[in-house]
Amino acid sequence: GMGTAVVSGRTGIVATLESVGTDPLHASVVRAVRSDDGGRTWSWAVAERALVHAARKPRFAAYCPWLTRLSDRRLACVFTTNERQEVHDPPGTPAHRLHGDVALRLSDDEGRTWGEAQVLYSGGGRNYMPQLLDLGGGRLVCLCLDFALDRFVAVPGRLG
């Protein structure tokens, strides 16, 4: 699925990507992988890909991750999740019909572990393809396609 990457140290790369859960329902999840040698080898060759986010409700999903490095050096992963909705979107639902909020998870250790998810934007509840810009000083802008409004939105915010 969709993925993004950032540089980690001198020769490292951290990437987040869409994947599927290992449970029988195989809902979409967001995972992270690492390379410490410029992309020649990856962590998934020796261990399961680290979980960034999986919805807590069966059949609900997390998708469209966007990874960025914040000015304070932490990693931030924004993604769309439909777990706050009452009914899940079945597999194969076209993007413009998906339901979901934009959520954020932060990592202090180069993507090895992730903090609790925080919802950044709900809008009309039909958001897709989020991105995050760090303006410095704790100021952020969350960008996403809000299908309920039929346009891209830019939502300013602050990290606490």
PDB file of C-alpha atoms in Angstrom:
ATOM      1  CA  GLY A   1       0.000   0.000   0.000  1.00  0.00           C
ATOM      2  CA  MET A   2       0.890   3.668   0.179  1.00  0.00           C
ATOM      3  CA  GLY A   3       4.108   4.536   1.938  1.00  0.00           C
ATOM      4  CA  THR A   4       6.443   7.400   2.838  1.00  0.00           C
ATOM      5  CA  ALA A   5       9.995   7.543   4.193  1.00  0.00           C
ATOM      6  CA  VAL A   6      12.379   9.810   6.092  1.00  0.00           C
ATOM      7  CA  VAL A   7      16.144   9.769   6.628  1.00  0.00           C
ATOM      8  CA  SER A   8      17.307   8.418   9.988  1.00  0.00           C
ATOM      9  CA  GLY A   9      20.879   9.223  10.994  1.00  0.00           C
ATOM     10  CA  ARG A  10      23.661   9.084   8.404  1.00  0.00           C
ATOM     11  CA  THR A  11      22.614   5.962   6.494  1.00  0.00           C
ATOM     12  CA  GLY A  12      19.236   4.993   7.903  1.00  0.00           C
ATOM     13  CA  ILE A  13      15.724   5.149   6.496  1.00  0.00           C
ATOM     14  CA  VAL A  14      12.414   4.782   8.318  1.00  0.00           C
ATOM     15  CA  ALA A  15       9.328   4.118   6.210  1.00  0.00           C
ATOM     16  CA  THR A  16       5.648   3.768   7.041  1.00  0.00           C
ATOM     17  CA  LEU A  17       3.278   1.856   4.789  1.00  0.00           C
ATOM     18  CA  GLU A  18      -0.206   0.449   4.494  1.00  0.00           C
ATOM     19  CA  SER A  19      -0.423  -3.235   5.276  1.00  0.00           C
ATOM     20  CA  VAL A  20      -2.979  -5.734   6.508  1.00  0.00           C
ATOM     21  CA  GLY A  21      -3.445  -7.121   9.986  1.00  0.00           C
ATOM     22  CA  THR A  22      -2.398 -10.691  10.713  1.00  0.00           C
ATOM     23  CA  ASP A  23      -5.772 -11.549  12.235  1.00  0.00           C
ATOM     24  CA  PRO A  24      -8.333 -13.379  10.058  1.00  0.00           C
ATOM     25  CA  LEU A  25     -10.199 -10.143   9.249  1.00  0.00           C
ATOM     26  CA  HIS A  26      -7.080  -8.645   7.585  1.00  0.00           C
ATOM     27  CA  ALA A  27      -8.107  -5.021   8.147  1.00  0.00           C
ATOM     28  CA  SER A  28      -5.760  -2.312   6.890  1.00  0.00           C
ATOM     29  CA  VAL A  29      -3.084  -1.193   9.356  1.00  0.00           C
ATOM     30  CA  VAL A  30      -0.087   1.157   9.264  1.00  0.00           C
ATOM     31  CA  ARG A  31       3.348  -0.408   9.808  1.00  0.00           C
ATOM     32  CA  ALA A  32       6.916   0.879   9.974  1.00  0.00           C
ATOM     33  CA  VAL A  33      10.132  -0.608   8.623  1.00  0.00           C
ATOM     34  CA  ARG A  34      13.768   0.453   8.993  1.00  0.00           C
ATOM     35  CA  SER A  35      16.974   0.244   7.040  1.00  0.00           C
ATOM     36  CA  ASP A  36      20.291   1.083   8.671  1.00  0.00           C
ATOM     37  CA  ASP A  37      22.333   0.730   5.473  1.00  0.00           C
ATOM     38  CA  GLY A  38      20.771   3.152   3.023  1.00  0.00           C
ATOM     39  CA  GLY A  39      18.033   0.771   1.879  1.00  0.00           C
ATOM     40  CA  ARG A  40      20.119  -2.309   1.017  1.00  0.00           C
ATOM     41  CA  THR A  41      18.468  -4.375   3.773  1.00  0.00           C
ATOM     42  CA  TRP A  42      15.257  -3.845   5.736  1.00  0.00           C
ATOM     43  CA  SER A  43      14.015  -4.798   9.191  1.00  0.00           C
ATOM     44  CA  TRP A  44      11.193  -6.958   7.817  1.00  0.00           C
ATOM     45  CA  ALA A  45      13.803  -9.512   6.729  1.00  0.00           C
ATOM     46  CA  VAL A  46      14.493 -10.367  10.394  1.00  0.00           C
ATOM     47  CA  ALA A  47      11.294  -9.384  12.242  1.00  0.00           C
ATOM     48  CA  GLU A  48       7.644  -8.525  11.615  1.00  0.00           C
ATOM     49  CA  ARG A  49       7.091  -4.927  10.577  1.00  0.00           C
ATOM     50  CA  ALA A  50       6.464  -2.691  13.580  1.00  0.00           C
ATOM     51  CA  LEU A  51       2.852  -1.674  14.072  1.00  0.00           C
ATOM     52  CA  VAL A  52       2.235   2.073  13.982  1.00  0.00           C
ATOM     53  CA  HIS A  53      -1.562   1.856  14.173  1.00  0.00           C
ATOM     54  CA  ALA A  54      -4.319  -0.730  14.013  1.00  0.00           C
ATOM     55  CA  ALA A  55      -7.938   0.156  14.696  1.00  0.00           C
ATOM     56  CA  ARG A  56      -9.171  -1.209  18.009  1.00  0.00           C
ATOM     57  CA  LYS A  57     -12.497  -2.325  16.514  1.00  0.00           C
ATOM     58  CA  PRO A  58     -12.643  -5.415  14.261  1.00  0.00           C
ATOM     59  CA  ARG A  59     -12.942  -4.729  10.515  1.00  0.00           C
ATOM     60  CA  PHE A  60     -12.068  -1.034  10.940  1.00  0.00           C
ATOM     61  CA  ALA A  61      -8.982   0.305   9.202  1.00  0.00           C
ATOM     62  CA  ALA A  62      -6.004   2.656   9.129  1.00  0.00           C
ATOM     63  CA  TYR A  63      -4.569   3.750   5.785  1.00  0.00           C
ATOM     64  CA  CYS A  64      -2.760   6.476   3.795  1.00  0.00           C
ATOM     65  CA  PRO A  65       0.196   7.080   6.142  1.00  0.00           C
ATOM     66  CA  TRP A  66       2.385  10.175   5.774  1.00  0.00           C
ATOM     67  CA  LEU A  67       5.645  10.244   7.715  1.00  0.00           C
ATOM     68  CA  THR A  68       7.595  13.410   8.478  1.00  0.00           C
ATOM     69  CA  ARG A  69      10.360  14.533  10.799  1.00  0.00           C
ATOM     70  CA  LEU A  70       9.388  17.338  13.137  1.00  0.00           C
ATOM     71  CA  SER A  71      11.696  20.224  14.003  1.00  0.00           C
ATOM     72  CA  ASP A  72      12.157  18.698  17.495  1.00  0.00           C
ATOM     73  CA  ARG A  73      13.555  15.541  15.758  1.00  0.00           C
ATOM     74  CA  ARG A  74      10.573  13.291  16.578  1.00  0.00           C
ATOM     75  CA  LEU A  75       8.846  11.363  13.823  1.00  0.00           C
ATOM     76  CA  ALA A  76       5.183  12.105  13.140  1.00  0.00           C
ATOM     77  CA  CYS A  77       2.916   9.762  11.217  1.00  0.00           C
ATOM     78  CA  VAL A  78      -0.495  11.012  10.102  1.00  0.00           C
ATOM     79  CA  PHE A  79      -2.977   8.585   8.602  1.00  0.00           C
ATOM     80  CA  THR A  80      -6.689   8.101   8.069  1.00  0.00           C
ATOM     81  CA  THR A  81      -8.666   5.781  10.335  1.00  0.00           C
ATOM     82  CA  ASN A  82     -12.361   4.957  10.348  1.00  0.00           C
ATOM     83  CA  GLU A  83     -12.473   3.453  13.837  1.00  0.00           C
ATOM     84  CA  ARG A  84     -14.605   6.305  15.260  1.00  0.00           C
ATOM     85  CA  GLN A  85     -17.330   5.590  12.692  1.00  0.00           C
ATOM     86  CA  GLU A  86     -20.342   3.437  13.571  1.00  0.00           C
ATOM     87  CA  VAL A  87     -20.009   1.121  10.559  1.00  0.00           C
ATOM     88  CA  HIS A  88     -16.798   0.056   8.820  1.00  0.00           C
ATOM     89  CA  ASP A  89     -16.172   0.545   5.099  1.00  0.00           C
ATOM     90  CA  PRO A  90     -16.045  -2.820   3.323  1.00  0.00           C
ATOM     91  CA  PRO A  91     -12.836  -3.769   1.470  1.00  0.00           C
ATOM     92  CA  GLY A  92     -12.736  -2.273  -2.014  1.00  0.00           C
ATOM     93  CA  THR A  93     -14.748   0.842  -1.112  1.00  0.00           C
ATOM     94  CA  PRO A  94     -13.719   3.601  -3.561  1.00  0.00           C
ATOM     95  CA  ALA A  95     -11.620   6.343  -1.942  1.00  0.00           C
ATOM     96  CA  HIS A  96     -14.281   9.013  -2.395  1.00  0.00           C
ATOM     97  CA  ARG A  97     -16.759   6.908  -0.385  1.00  0.00           C
ATOM     98  CA  LEU A  98     -14.442   6.043   2.531  1.00  0.00           C
ATOM     99  CA  HIS A  99     -15.122   7.401   6.001  1.00  0.00           C
ATOM    100  CA  GLY A 100     -12.371   8.439   8.366  1.00  0.00           C
ATOM    101  CA  ASP A 101     -10.628  10.949  10.562  1.00  0.00           C
ATOM    102  CA  VAL A 102      -7.033  12.114  10.261  1.00  0.00           C
ATOM    103  CA  ALA A 103      -5.010  10.871  13.233  1.00  0.00           C
ATOM    104  CA  LEU A 104      -1.425  11.391  14.401  1.00  0.00           C
ATOM    105  CA  ARG A 105       1.083   9.235  16.255  1.00  0.00           C
ATOM    106  CA  LEU A 106       4.514  10.425  17.389  1.00  0.00           C
ATOM    107  CA  SER A 107       7.746   8.460  17.848  1.00  0.00           C
ATOM    108  CA  ASP A 108      10.659   9.513  20.060  1.00  0.00           C
ATOM    109  CA  ASP A 109      12.868   6.571  19.016  1.00  0.00           C
ATOM    110  CA  GLU A 110      13.098   6.691  15.216  1.00  0.00           C
ATOM    111  CA  GLY A 111       9.913   4.696  14.631  1.00  0.00           C
ATOM    112  CA  ARG A 112      10.585   1.740  16.907  1.00  0.00           C
ATOM    113  CA  THR A 113       7.615   2.640  19.143  1.00  0.00           C
ATOM    114  CA  TRP A 114       4.709   5.065  18.759  1.00  0.00           C
ATOM    115  CA  GLY A 115       2.672   7.153  21.201  1.00  0.00           C
ATOM    116  CA  GLU A 116      -1.096   7.148  21.480  1.00  0.00           C
ATOM    117  CA  ALA A 117      -3.151   8.208  18.470  1.00  0.00           C
ATOM    118  CA  GLN A 118      -4.605  11.737  18.501  1.00  0.00           C
ATOM    119  CA  VAL A 119      -7.320  12.824  16.068  1.00  0.00           C
ATOM    120  CA  LEU A 120      -6.152  15.959  14.221  1.00  0.00           C
ATOM    121  CA  TYR A 121      -9.102  16.513  11.903  1.00  0.00           C
ATOM    122  CA  SER A 122     -12.569  15.036  11.470  1.00  0.00           C
ATOM    123  CA  GLY A 123     -14.284  17.549   9.195  1.00  0.00           C
ATOM    124  CA  GLY A 124     -17.124  15.753   7.462  1.00  0.00           C
ATOM    125  CA  GLY A 125     -15.700  12.345   8.423  1.00  0.00           C
ATOM    126  CA  ARG A 126     -14.632  11.435   4.870  1.00  0.00           C
ATOM    127  CA  ASN A 127     -10.935  12.325   4.780  1.00  0.00           C
ATOM    128  CA  TYR A 128      -8.164  10.848   2.671  1.00  0.00           C
ATOM    129  CA  MET A 129      -4.451  11.285   1.876  1.00  0.00           C
ATOM    130  CA  PRO A 130      -3.356  13.340   4.908  1.00  0.00           C
ATOM    131  CA  GLN A 131      -0.043  15.171   5.057  1.00  0.00           C
ATOM    132  CA  LEU A 132       1.630  17.123   7.829  1.00  0.00           C
ATOM    133  CA  LEU A 133       3.815  20.217   7.625  1.00  0.00           C
ATOM    134  CA  ASP A 134       5.913  21.376  10.569  1.00  0.00           C
ATOM    135  CA  LEU A 135       6.185  25.169  10.604  1.00  0.00           C
ATOM    136  CA  GLY A 136       8.460  25.178  13.674  1.00  0.00           C
ATOM    137  CA  GLY A 137       7.756  26.329  17.196  1.00  0.00           C
ATOM    138  CA  GLY A 138       5.174  23.549  17.663  1.00  0.00           C
ATOM    139  CA  ARG A 139       3.019  24.898  14.812  1.00  0.00           C
ATOM    140  CA  LEU A 140       1.676  22.351  12.330  1.00  0.00           C
ATOM    141  CA  VAL A 141      -0.544  22.327   9.282  1.00  0.00           C
ATOM    142  CA  CYS A 142      -2.504  19.173   8.501  1.00  0.00           C
ATOM    143  CA  LEU A 143      -3.495  18.846   4.839  1.00  0.00           C
ATOM    144  CA  CYS A 144      -5.980  16.309   3.534  1.00  0.00           C
ATOM    145  CA  LEU A 145      -8.635  15.669   0.952  1.00  0.00           C
ATOM    146  CA  ASP A 146     -12.039  16.049   2.626  1.00  0.00           C
ATOM    147  CA  PHE A 147     -14.514  14.271   0.356  1.00  0.00           C
ATOM    148  CA  ALA A 148     -17.448  15.591   2.409  1.00  0.00           C
ATOM    149  CA  LEU A 149     -16.405  19.112   1.358  1.00  0.00           C
ATOM    150  CA  ASP A 150     -15.140  17.944  -2.051  1.00  0.00           C
ATOM    151  CA  ARG A 151     -11.827  19.787  -1.645  1.00  0.00           C
ATOM    152  CA  PHE A 152      -8.424  19.780   0.003  1.00  0.00           C
ATOM    153  CA  VAL A 153      -8.274  21.434   3.430  1.00  0.00           C
ATOM    154  CA  ALA A 154      -5.402  22.912   5.422  1.00  0.00           C
ATOM    155  CA  VAL A 155      -5.953  22.783   9.164  1.00  0.00           C
ATOM    156  CA  PRO A 156      -3.550  24.676  11.447  1.00  0.00           C
ATOM    157  CA  GLY A 157      -2.679  23.251  14.851  1.00  0.00           C
ATOM    158  CA  ARG A 158      -0.096  23.112  17.627  1.00  0.00           C
ATOM    159  CA  LEU A 159       1.835  20.362  19.341  1.00  0.00           C
ATOM    160  CA  GLY A 160       1.583  20.560  23.096  1.00  0.00           C
TER     161      GLY A 160
END
